[in-house]
Short mmCIF file of C-alpha atoms in Angstrom, two decimals:
data_model
loop_
_atom_site.label_atom_id
_atom_site.label_comp_id
_atom_site.label_asym_id
_atom_site.label_seq_id
_atom_site.Cartn_x
_atom_site.Cartn_y
_atom_site.Cartn_z
CA MET A 1 19.99 2.44 20.52
CA ASN A 2 19.95 -1.17 20.32
CA SER A 3 17.72 -1.58 17.58
CA ILE A 4 20.25 -3.65 15.21
CA GLY A 5 20.48 -5.86 17.98
CA ASN A 6 17.15 -6.33 18.40
CA VAL A 7 16.82 -7.19 14.39
CA GLY A 8 19.45 -9.44 14.02
CA LYS A 9 18.05 -11.77 17.13
CA LYS A 10 14.18 -11.67 15.12
CA THR A 11 13.27 -14.17 12.77
CA LEU A 12 11.00 -13.34 9.51
CA PHE A 13 8.50 -14.80 11.27
CA SER A 14 8.68 -12.56 14.08
CA LEU A 15 9.18 -9.30 12.00
CA THR A 16 6.29 -10.39 9.70
CA ILE A 17 3.66 -11.60 12.10
CA PRO A 18 2.82 -7.93 13.47
CA ILE A 19 3.38 -6.42 9.85
CA PHE A 20 0.88 -8.95 8.57
CA LEU A 21 -1.72 -8.45 12.03
CA GLU A 22 -1.28 -4.29 11.28
CA LEU A 23 -1.91 -5.17 7.55
CA LEU A 24 -4.74 -7.51 7.66
CA LEU A 25 -5.93 -5.20 10.30
CA VAL A 26 -6.11 -2.17 7.70
CA THR A 27 -7.87 -4.61 5.05
CA VAL A 28 -10.65 -5.53 7.93
CA VAL A 29 -11.14 -1.96 8.53
CA GLY A 30 -11.52 -1.22 4.75
CA ASN A 31 -13.54 -3.95 4.16
CA ILE A 32 -15.73 -3.63 7.01
CA ASP A 33 -16.28 0.21 6.14
CA THR A 34 -17.40 -1.64 2.49
CA ILE A 35 -19.55 -3.92 4.30
CA MET A 36 -21.33 -0.91 6.04
CA LEU A 37 -21.73 1.28 3.21
CA GLY A 38 -23.25 -2.04 1.73
CA TYR A 39 -25.90 -1.64 4.06
CA TYR A 40 -26.08 1.72 3.51
CA SER A 41 -26.46 1.36 -0.79
CA ASP A 42 -24.57 -0.28 -3.50
CA GLU A 43 -24.25 2.89 -5.31
CA ALA A 44 -22.42 4.56 -2.03
CA VAL A 45 -20.11 0.94 -2.06
CA GLY A 46 -19.30 2.45 -6.29
CA ALA A 47 -18.67 5.75 -5.11
CA ILE A 48 -15.88 5.29 -2.30
CA GLY A 49 -14.25 2.25 -4.34
CA GLY A 50 -13.13 4.62 -7.22
CA ILE A 51 -12.38 7.50 -5.13
CA THR A 52 -10.01 5.05 -3.36
CA GLN A 53 -8.50 4.46 -5.97
CA LEU A 54 -7.90 7.88 -6.54
CA LEU A 55 -6.77 8.63 -3.33
CA ASN A 56 -4.37 5.81 -3.44
CA ILE A 57 -1.98 8.87 -5.52
CA GLN A 58 -1.64 10.11 -1.72
CA ASN A 59 -0.41 6.96 -0.73
CA VAL A 60 2.25 6.39 -3.36
CA ILE A 61 3.67 9.95 -3.06
CA PHE A 62 4.12 9.15 1.06
CA SER A 63 5.57 6.10 0.03
CA PHE A 64 8.24 6.96 -1.72
CA ILE A 65 9.67 8.95 1.50
CA ASN A 66 8.87 6.24 3.42
CA MET A 67 10.60 3.78 1.28
CA ALA A 68 14.02 5.73 1.00
CA THR A 69 12.95 6.23 5.01
CA SER A 70 12.74 2.54 5.57
CA ILE A 71 15.91 1.35 3.43
CA LEU A 72 18.55 4.29 4.36
CA THR A 73 17.33 4.06 8.29
CA ALA A 74 18.21 0.26 8.33
CA GLN A 75 20.99 0.35 6.52
CA PHE A 76 22.44 2.83 8.79
CA LEU A 77 20.92 0.68 11.86
CA GLY A 78 23.31 -1.86 10.27
CA ALA A 79 26.17 0.11 9.58
CA LYS A 80 25.80 2.17 13.50
CA ASP A 81 25.49 5.22 12.15
CA TYR A 82 23.30 6.44 15.04
CA LYS A 83 23.65 10.00 13.69
CA ARG A 84 22.74 9.93 10.04
CA VAL A 85 19.70 7.52 11.49
CA LYS A 86 18.19 10.42 13.07
CA GLN A 87 18.64 12.90 10.33
CA VAL A 88 16.75 10.53 7.93
CA ILE A 89 13.78 10.61 10.38
CA SER A 90 13.81 14.34 11.29
CA VAL A 91 14.04 14.62 6.77
CA SER A 92 11.63 12.43 6.50
CA LEU A 93 8.99 13.92 8.59
CA VAL A 94 9.72 17.09 7.52
CA LEU A 95 8.80 16.30 3.54
CA ASN A 96 6.08 14.13 4.05
CA ILE A 97 4.19 17.18 6.53
CA LEU A 98 5.26 19.66 3.44
CA LEU A 99 3.63 17.14 0.93
CA GLY A 100 0.76 16.27 2.71
CA LEU A 101 -0.20 19.86 3.11
CA VAL A 102 0.47 20.08 -0.50
CA LEU A 103 -1.92 17.29 -1.99
CA GLY A 104 -4.68 18.15 0.82
CA GLY A 105 -4.81 21.41 -1.12
CA ILE A 106 -5.01 20.06 -4.39
CA TYR A 107 -7.81 17.36 -2.99
CA LEU A 108 -9.92 19.90 -1.15
CA PHE A 109 -10.04 22.81 -4.29
CA PHE A 110 -9.90 20.30 -7.27
CA TRP A 111 -11.89 17.41 -6.43
CA LYS A 112 -14.86 17.97 -8.83
CA GLY A 113 -12.13 17.42 -11.91
CA LEU A 114 -10.39 14.91 -10.43
CA LEU A 115 -13.36 12.72 -10.14
CA GLN A 116 -14.39 14.23 -13.29
CA LYS A 117 -11.45 12.61 -14.82
CA ILE A 118 -11.68 8.81 -13.64
CA ASN A 119 -15.45 9.04 -15.65
CA LEU A 120 -17.13 8.54 -12.31
CA PRO A 121 -20.79 8.58 -12.70
CA GLU A 122 -22.17 11.99 -12.05
CA GLU A 123 -24.97 10.36 -9.50
CA LEU A 124 -21.55 8.67 -7.39
CA VAL A 125 -19.67 11.73 -7.57
CA GLY A 126 -22.80 13.51 -5.69
CA ILE A 127 -22.79 10.91 -2.93
CA GLY A 128 -18.99 10.81 -2.51
CA LYS A 129 -17.97 14.27 -3.11
CA TYR A 130 -17.63 15.11 0.33
CA TYR A 131 -15.76 12.28 1.68
CA PHE A 132 -13.23 12.86 -0.83
CA GLN A 133 -12.62 16.66 0.03
CA MET A 134 -12.55 15.27 3.99
CA VAL A 135 -10.36 12.26 3.43
CA GLY A 136 -7.93 13.78 0.90
CA GLY A 137 -8.14 17.31 2.16
CA LEU A 138 -6.51 16.31 5.62
CA CYS A 139 -4.34 13.69 4.32
CA VAL A 140 -1.29 15.02 6.08
CA PHE A 141 -2.20 12.91 9.18
CA GLN A 142 -2.00 9.94 6.56
CA GLY A 143 1.42 11.15 5.95
CA ILE A 144 2.39 11.24 9.44
CA ILE A 145 1.05 8.08 10.88
CA LEU A 146 2.50 6.32 7.28
CA SER A 147 5.84 8.19 8.26
CA CYS A 148 6.30 7.01 11.82
CA GLY A 149 5.21 3.45 11.32
CA ALA A 150 7.98 2.89 8.49
CA ILE A 151 10.46 4.31 11.34
CA LEU A 152 9.28 2.00 13.83
CA LYS A 153 9.25 -1.05 11.67
CA SER A 154 13.12 -0.52 10.18
CA HIS A 155 14.13 -0.29 14.10
CA GLY A 156 12.39 -3.63 14.76
CA SER A 157 9.78 -2.63 16.23
CA PRO A 158 6.63 -3.15 13.89
CA THR A 159 4.19 -4.19 16.92
CA GLU A 160 4.14 -0.90 18.07
CA THR A 161 3.06 0.35 14.32
CA LEU A 162 0.34 -2.49 14.99
CA ILE A 163 -0.77 -1.04 17.77
CA ILE A 164 -1.17 2.31 16.78
CA ASN A 165 -3.49 1.14 13.90
CA LEU A 166 -5.47 -0.96 16.27
CA GLY A 167 -6.39 2.09 18.11
CA VAL A 168 -6.66 4.21 15.06
CA ASN A 169 -8.93 1.57 13.01
CA ILE A 170 -11.60 0.83 16.15
CA LEU A 171 -12.02 4.65 16.67
CA ASN A 172 -12.98 4.34 12.87
CA ILE A 173 -15.07 1.34 13.09
CA PHE A 174 -16.96 2.50 15.99
CA GLY A 175 -17.41 6.52 14.26
CA ASN A 176 -18.64 4.82 10.97
CA ALA A 177 -21.35 3.07 13.07
CA LEU A 178 -22.20 6.42 14.53
CA PHE A 179 -23.18 8.01 11.07
CA ILE A 180 -24.25 4.74 8.70
CA PHE A 181 -26.65 3.27 11.35
CA GLY A 182 -27.25 6.57 13.39
CA TRP A 183 -25.98 4.90 16.87
CA LEU A 184 -26.52 7.58 19.57
CA GLY A 185 -28.97 9.63 17.90
CA MET A 186 -26.45 10.69 14.86
CA PRO A 187 -27.47 11.55 11.89
CA VAL A 188 -27.30 9.17 9.02
CA LEU A 189 -24.79 10.89 6.50
CA GLY A 190 -23.11 7.50 4.66
CA PRO A 191 -20.03 8.33 3.00
CA THR A 192 -19.82 11.58 4.48
CA GLY A 193 -20.07 10.12 7.63
CA VAL A 194 -17.46 7.60 6.81
CA GLY A 195 -15.15 10.62 5.93
CA ILE A 196 -15.64 12.57 9.19
CA SER A 197 -15.00 9.15 11.18
CA THR A 198 -11.93 8.98 8.74
CA VAL A 199 -10.40 11.85 9.47
CA ILE A 200 -10.91 12.32 13.13
CA SER A 201 -9.60 8.51 14.06
CA ARG A 202 -6.39 9.43 11.68
CA GLY A 203 -6.29 12.73 13.50
CA ILE A 204 -5.69 11.49 16.93
CA GLY A 205 -3.48 8.06 15.31
CA CYS A 206 -0.41 10.61 14.30
CA ILE A 207 -0.42 12.24 17.46
CA VAL A 208 0.10 8.27 18.78
CA ALA A 209 1.94 7.86 16.11
CA PHE A 210 4.76 10.57 16.47
CA TYR A 211 4.90 9.78 19.88
CA MET A 212 5.43 6.27 20.00
CA MET A 213 8.24 6.44 17.25
CA CYS A 214 9.87 9.09 19.41
CA LYS A 215 9.74 6.58 22.26
CA TYR A 216 10.55 3.60 20.70
CA CYS A 217 13.13 4.96 18.32
CA ASN A 218 14.97 6.85 21.12
CA PHE A 219 14.40 9.96 18.68
CA THR A 220 14.12 13.64 19.54
CA PHE A 221 13.37 16.09 17.18
CA ARG A 222 16.15 18.66 17.39
CA LYS A 223 17.31 21.55 15.11
CA LYS A 224 20.82 20.28 14.88
CA TYR A 225 19.81 17.31 12.98
CA ILE A 226 18.50 19.38 9.82
CA LYS A 227 20.43 22.76 10.60
CA PRO A 228 22.57 22.80 8.88
CA PHE A 229 20.69 20.92 6.29
CA PRO A 230 21.66 17.59 5.50
CA PHE A 231 21.25 17.82 1.70
CA LYS A 232 23.06 14.60 1.23
CA ILE A 233 20.46 12.57 3.29
CA VAL A 234 17.71 14.30 0.97
CA LYS A 235 19.74 13.36 -2.29
CA ASN A 236 19.76 9.76 -0.60
CA ILE A 237 16.12 10.05 -0.24
CA LEU A 238 15.10 11.15 -3.70
CA SER A 239 17.77 8.40 -5.29
CA ILE A 240 15.57 5.85 -3.77
CA GLY A 241 12.20 7.59 -3.67
CA LEU A 242 11.62 9.04 -6.61
CA PRO A 243 12.32 5.86 -9.03
CA THR A 244 9.79 4.07 -6.35
CA ALA A 245 7.44 6.64 -6.77
CA GLY A 246 7.51 6.52 -10.11
CA GLU A 247 6.92 3.04 -9.89
CA ASN A 248 4.51 3.29 -8.08
CA LEU A 249 2.82 6.17 -9.58
CA ALA A 250 2.67 4.36 -12.72
CA TRP A 251 0.63 1.63 -11.26
CA ASN A 252 -1.46 3.40 -9.33
CA ILE A 253 -2.06 5.65 -12.92
CA GLY A 254 -2.43 2.75 -14.67
CA GLN A 255 -5.24 1.54 -12.20
CA LEU A 256 -7.03 4.54 -12.65
CA ILE A 257 -7.42 4.61 -16.27
CA ILE A 258 -8.18 0.75 -15.61
CA VAL A 259 -10.56 2.31 -13.00
CA ALA A 260 -11.85 4.65 -16.09
CA ILE A 261 -12.65 1.68 -18.19
CA VAL A 262 -14.41 -0.12 -15.97
CA ASN A 263 -16.83 2.61 -14.95
CA THR A 264 -18.01 2.98 -18.69
CA MET A 265 -19.38 -0.58 -18.01
CA GLY A 266 -22.14 0.73 -15.86
CA THR A 267 -22.79 0.89 -11.77
CA ALA A 268 -23.05 -3.27 -11.45
CA ILE A 269 -19.43 -3.84 -13.13
CA ILE A 270 -18.17 -0.84 -10.85
CA ALA A 271 -19.24 -2.03 -7.37
CA ALA A 272 -18.17 -5.89 -8.49
CA ARG A 273 -14.66 -4.54 -9.17
CA THR A 274 -14.81 -2.72 -5.74
CA TYR A 275 -15.97 -5.73 -4.00
CA LEU A 276 -13.68 -8.27 -5.91
CA MET A 277 -10.69 -5.85 -5.51
CA LEU A 278 -10.99 -5.81 -1.36
CA ILE A 279 -11.37 -9.49 -1.59
CA SER A 280 -7.87 -9.68 -3.26
CA SER A 281 -6.27 -7.46 -0.49
CA PHE A 282 -6.99 -9.95 1.68
CA ILE A 283 -5.25 -12.49 -0.05
CA MET A 284 -2.06 -10.08 -0.77
CA THR A 285 -1.54 -9.44 3.06
CA LEU A 286 0.50 -12.15 3.87
CA SER A 287 2.41 -11.33 1.01
CA ILE A 288 3.06 -7.61 1.53
CA ALA A 289 4.24 -8.66 5.00
CA LEU A 290 6.46 -11.06 4.13
CA GLY A 291 8.32 -9.01 1.81
CA GLN A 292 8.25 -5.73 4.18
CA GLY A 293 10.02 -8.19 6.66
CA THR A 294 12.44 -9.70 4.74
CA ALA A 295 12.97 -6.22 3.38
CA ILE A 296 14.14 -4.99 6.76
CA GLN A 297 16.45 -8.00 7.62
CA ILE A 298 18.33 -7.51 3.93
CA GLY A 299 18.20 -3.61 4.93
CA HIS A 300 20.24 -4.28 7.96
CA LEU A 301 22.39 -7.02 6.53
CA VAL A 302 23.20 -5.26 3.76
CA GLY A 303 24.26 -2.29 6.14
CA ALA A 304 26.24 -4.96 8.34
CA GLY A 305 28.06 -6.14 5.12
CA GLU A 306 27.04 -9.48 5.14
CA ILE A 307 26.00 -9.83 1.53
CA LYS A 308 26.05 -13.46 1.20
CA GLU A 309 23.07 -13.84 3.14
CA VAL A 310 21.39 -11.95 1.59
CA TYR A 311 20.55 -13.86 -1.60
CA ASN A 312 18.95 -16.59 0.17
CA LYS A 313 16.89 -14.83 2.64
CA CYS A 314 14.89 -13.34 -0.49
CA ILE A 315 14.38 -16.69 -2.18
CA LYS A 316 13.09 -18.59 0.83
CA SER A 317 10.44 -15.92 1.32
CA VAL A 318 9.78 -15.91 -2.30
CA LYS A 319 8.84 -19.91 -1.96
CA ILE A 320 6.63 -19.00 0.99
CA ALA A 321 4.98 -16.40 -0.01
CA PHE A 322 4.25 -18.29 -2.97
CA ILE A 323 2.66 -21.33 -1.42
CA PHE A 324 1.03 -19.16 1.01
CA ALA A 325 -0.53 -17.14 -2.04
CA PHE A 326 -1.78 -20.61 -3.86
CA VAL A 327 -3.48 -21.81 -1.17
CA ALA A 328 -5.14 -18.51 0.21
CA THR A 329 -6.64 -17.85 -3.44
CA SER A 330 -7.47 -21.36 -3.66
CA ILE A 331 -9.60 -21.44 -0.34
CA VAL A 332 -11.38 -18.06 -1.86
CA CYS A 333 -12.26 -19.48 -5.22
CA LEU A 334 -13.62 -22.59 -3.15
CA LEU A 335 -15.92 -19.86 -0.84
CA ARG A 336 -16.46 -17.54 -3.52
CA LYS A 337 -20.66 -17.41 -3.48
CA PRO A 338 -20.62 -17.07 0.49
CA ILE A 339 -17.67 -14.76 0.45
CA MET A 340 -19.83 -12.08 -1.80
CA ASN A 341 -22.80 -12.89 -0.44
CA ILE A 342 -21.54 -10.93 2.70
CA PHE A 343 -21.04 -7.86 0.52
CA THR A 344 -24.30 -8.08 -1.57
CA THR A 345 -27.13 -10.33 -3.21
CA ASN A 346 -27.45 -7.50 -6.17
CA PRO A 347 -27.99 -10.72 -8.54
CA ASP A 348 -25.87 -8.14 -11.44
CA ILE A 349 -23.48 -7.67 -9.23
CA LEU A 350 -22.73 -11.31 -8.16
CA GLU A 351 -23.13 -12.53 -11.89
CA ALA A 352 -20.33 -10.29 -12.83
CA SER A 353 -17.94 -11.01 -10.04
CA LEU A 354 -18.30 -14.82 -9.10
CA LYS A 355 -16.40 -15.84 -12.81
CA ILE A 356 -13.85 -13.67 -11.78
CA PHE A 357 -12.30 -15.69 -8.95
CA PRO A 358 -10.67 -18.67 -10.65
CA LEU A 359 -8.87 -15.88 -12.27
CA MET A 360 -7.62 -14.28 -9.01
CA ILE A 361 -5.31 -17.44 -8.92
CA LEU A 362 -3.75 -16.69 -11.84
CA LEU A 363 -3.35 -12.85 -10.70
CA GLU A 364 -2.16 -13.35 -7.21
CA MET A 365 0.51 -15.85 -8.00
CA GLY A 366 2.28 -13.52 -10.37
CA ARG A 367 1.68 -10.90 -7.89
CA VAL A 368 3.96 -12.97 -5.19
CA PHE A 369 7.13 -12.18 -7.47
CA ASN A 370 6.40 -8.03 -7.59
CA ILE A 371 5.68 -8.17 -3.51
CA VAL A 372 8.91 -9.95 -2.61
CA ILE A 373 11.41 -9.55 -4.83
CA ILE A 374 10.81 -5.77 -5.41
CA ASN A 375 11.03 -5.13 -1.65
CA SER A 376 14.34 -7.03 -1.49
CA LEU A 377 16.00 -5.13 -4.74
CA HIS A 378 15.07 -1.85 -3.22
CA ALA A 379 16.15 -2.79 0.07
CA ALA A 380 19.74 -3.71 -1.13
CA GLY A 381 19.86 -0.43 -3.11
CA ASP A 382 19.12 -1.97 -6.64
CA ILE A 383 16.13 0.80 -7.25
CA LYS A 384 16.28 1.98 -11.26
CA PHE A 385 15.70 -1.84 -12.70
CA PRO A 386 12.35 -2.17 -10.80
CA MET A 387 11.18 1.29 -12.24
CA PHE A 388 11.90 0.50 -15.62
CA ILE A 389 10.19 -2.57 -15.82
CA GLY A 390 6.87 -1.26 -13.57
CA ILE A 391 6.46 1.78 -15.70
CA SER A 392 7.06 0.23 -19.29
CA PHE A 393 4.95 -2.94 -18.26
CA VAL A 394 1.92 -1.37 -16.73
CA PHE A 395 1.05 0.52 -19.85
CA THR A 396 1.86 -2.20 -22.36
CA ILE A 397 0.73 -4.82 -20.89
CA ALA A 398 -2.08 -3.81 -17.88
CA VAL A 399 -3.72 -0.98 -19.39
CA LEU A 400 -3.55 -1.92 -23.18
CA PHE A 401 -4.69 -5.72 -22.71
CA SER A 402 -7.32 -4.25 -19.95
CA TYR A 403 -8.82 -2.07 -22.97
CA VAL A 404 -8.18 -4.67 -25.55
CA LEU A 405 -9.88 -7.83 -23.79
CA GLY A 406 -12.08 -5.79 -21.92
CA ILE A 407 -13.58 -3.60 -24.23
CA SER A 408 -12.71 -4.65 -27.62
CA LEU A 409 -13.31 -8.11 -27.54
CA GLY A 410 -16.20 -7.24 -25.19
CA TRP A 411 -14.78 -9.81 -22.36
CA GLY A 412 -15.70 -6.94 -19.44
CA LEU A 413 -14.00 -7.58 -16.07
CA VAL A 414 -12.54 -11.59 -17.05
CA GLY A 415 -10.55 -9.37 -19.61
CA ILE A 416 -9.44 -6.67 -16.74
CA TRP A 417 -8.34 -9.86 -14.31
CA ILE A 418 -6.71 -11.72 -17.23
CA ALA A 419 -4.49 -8.39 -18.65
CA ASN A 420 -3.78 -7.45 -15.16
CA ALA A 421 -2.36 -10.90 -14.88
CA MET A 422 -0.51 -10.84 -18.01
CA ASP A 423 1.31 -7.51 -16.43
CA GLU A 424 1.90 -9.27 -12.79
CA TRP A 425 3.53 -12.42 -13.97
CA ILE A 426 5.74 -10.97 -16.81
CA ARG A 427 7.20 -8.17 -14.20
CA GLY A 428 7.42 -10.86 -11.76
CA LEU A 429 9.51 -13.18 -13.54
CA ALA A 430 11.74 -10.63 -14.82
CA MET A 431 12.39 -9.39 -11.30
CA TYR A 432 12.89 -12.82 -10.16
CA PHE A 433 15.87 -13.15 -12.52
CA ARG A 434 17.26 -9.48 -11.89
CA TRP A 435 17.43 -10.80 -8.20
CA LYS A 436 19.17 -14.22 -10.00
CA SER A 437 21.39 -12.43 -11.66
CA LYS A 438 22.98 -10.81 -8.47
CA LYS A 439 23.74 -7.20 -10.34
CA TRP A 440 22.30 -5.58 -7.13
CA GLN A 441 25.02 -6.27 -5.10
CA ASN A 442 27.49 -2.81 -4.53
CA LYS A 443 24.34 -0.77 -4.63
CA SER A 444 23.81 -0.03 -0.75
CA PHE A 445 23.92 3.39 0.47
CA VAL A 446 25.86 3.09 3.37
#
């Protein structure tokens, strides 16, 4: 196993570019789903937008295993402790499969109550319920893909993850076309057809992802890796994963509450927010990729004991991400009218959304701090501080001021975006000063 050597030779951009392309691919396909559904109906877009926010909870739960897997794998590779690397991989796969089965059962049998909890209008529930049951009920496929992807990236193989997602998403797009446009004589099923396409493509993807992970990480599943069961590995995963899960879960619950607030503003506002969130996801992609690339390098450097190099890598990545976020959001703001016309020509949706674009610059610049520095803190083993700040601020700032500005003062989506920008900037600055303090040192798991 020579993964540590491979990572050591790679620059930040050689790690970041494949991750960026993978994330961009996922984002593009997500937008293509929405564009395709836009031809079906704006109501379908609103339904899937609200449901997607709810389904993001599953990704948060999977991510707490994957985040811990990535950190532990990178640090153990840095320390050249390959036995524990294989134990981490084995435990990660087992836990994600179990979680996927439990979550799938919850989504499948309690779908109605869950959709009612986010105040999704009844007509939108009817449109999206089968999509929710299928994609949520079989979320175990997504859990396996995400787990294998995290392991491949930790080994310095992000290109393989890109290839997996490329295949999955091509299948997904083709399947969407079959059921949205009726290609090859297939029935036009709208969101239900998108659900069928998503489940089939992910099912194939999880098989391919497991094969490629075994091949490129020199891994073969053996009973000896989990027997006797490595409870110390589980403890380390939970000590990393539970705080990060709490942080991410709090953010997603906060966003669900905000979605519930938006859902009281009418179908046009719901659809406008959905389109705006998808556009924002493009802007975030490079910053997320830089954060993940930085985290891989930091994890290996921490494991190898090269602490002096860790600090500067994070600061450099923050500066790069900051510049790209400003440039990207400024371009998007200037092109806001033609961009929105890609998604819809509904005058009510356009009126609600066009005024938000200048606020995207404010929001995304603040988000850069969180994406890059929190990834760096996690990779260094500093877990609890980001969790405390994240959980505290999402409810006291993002949710509270979304209600105050959006509902009480009647600012609508403008108030929602300002509240979220406040949250991102304050949390981002808190993370920045935490990194500057160097209190994250001596928190590694090696």
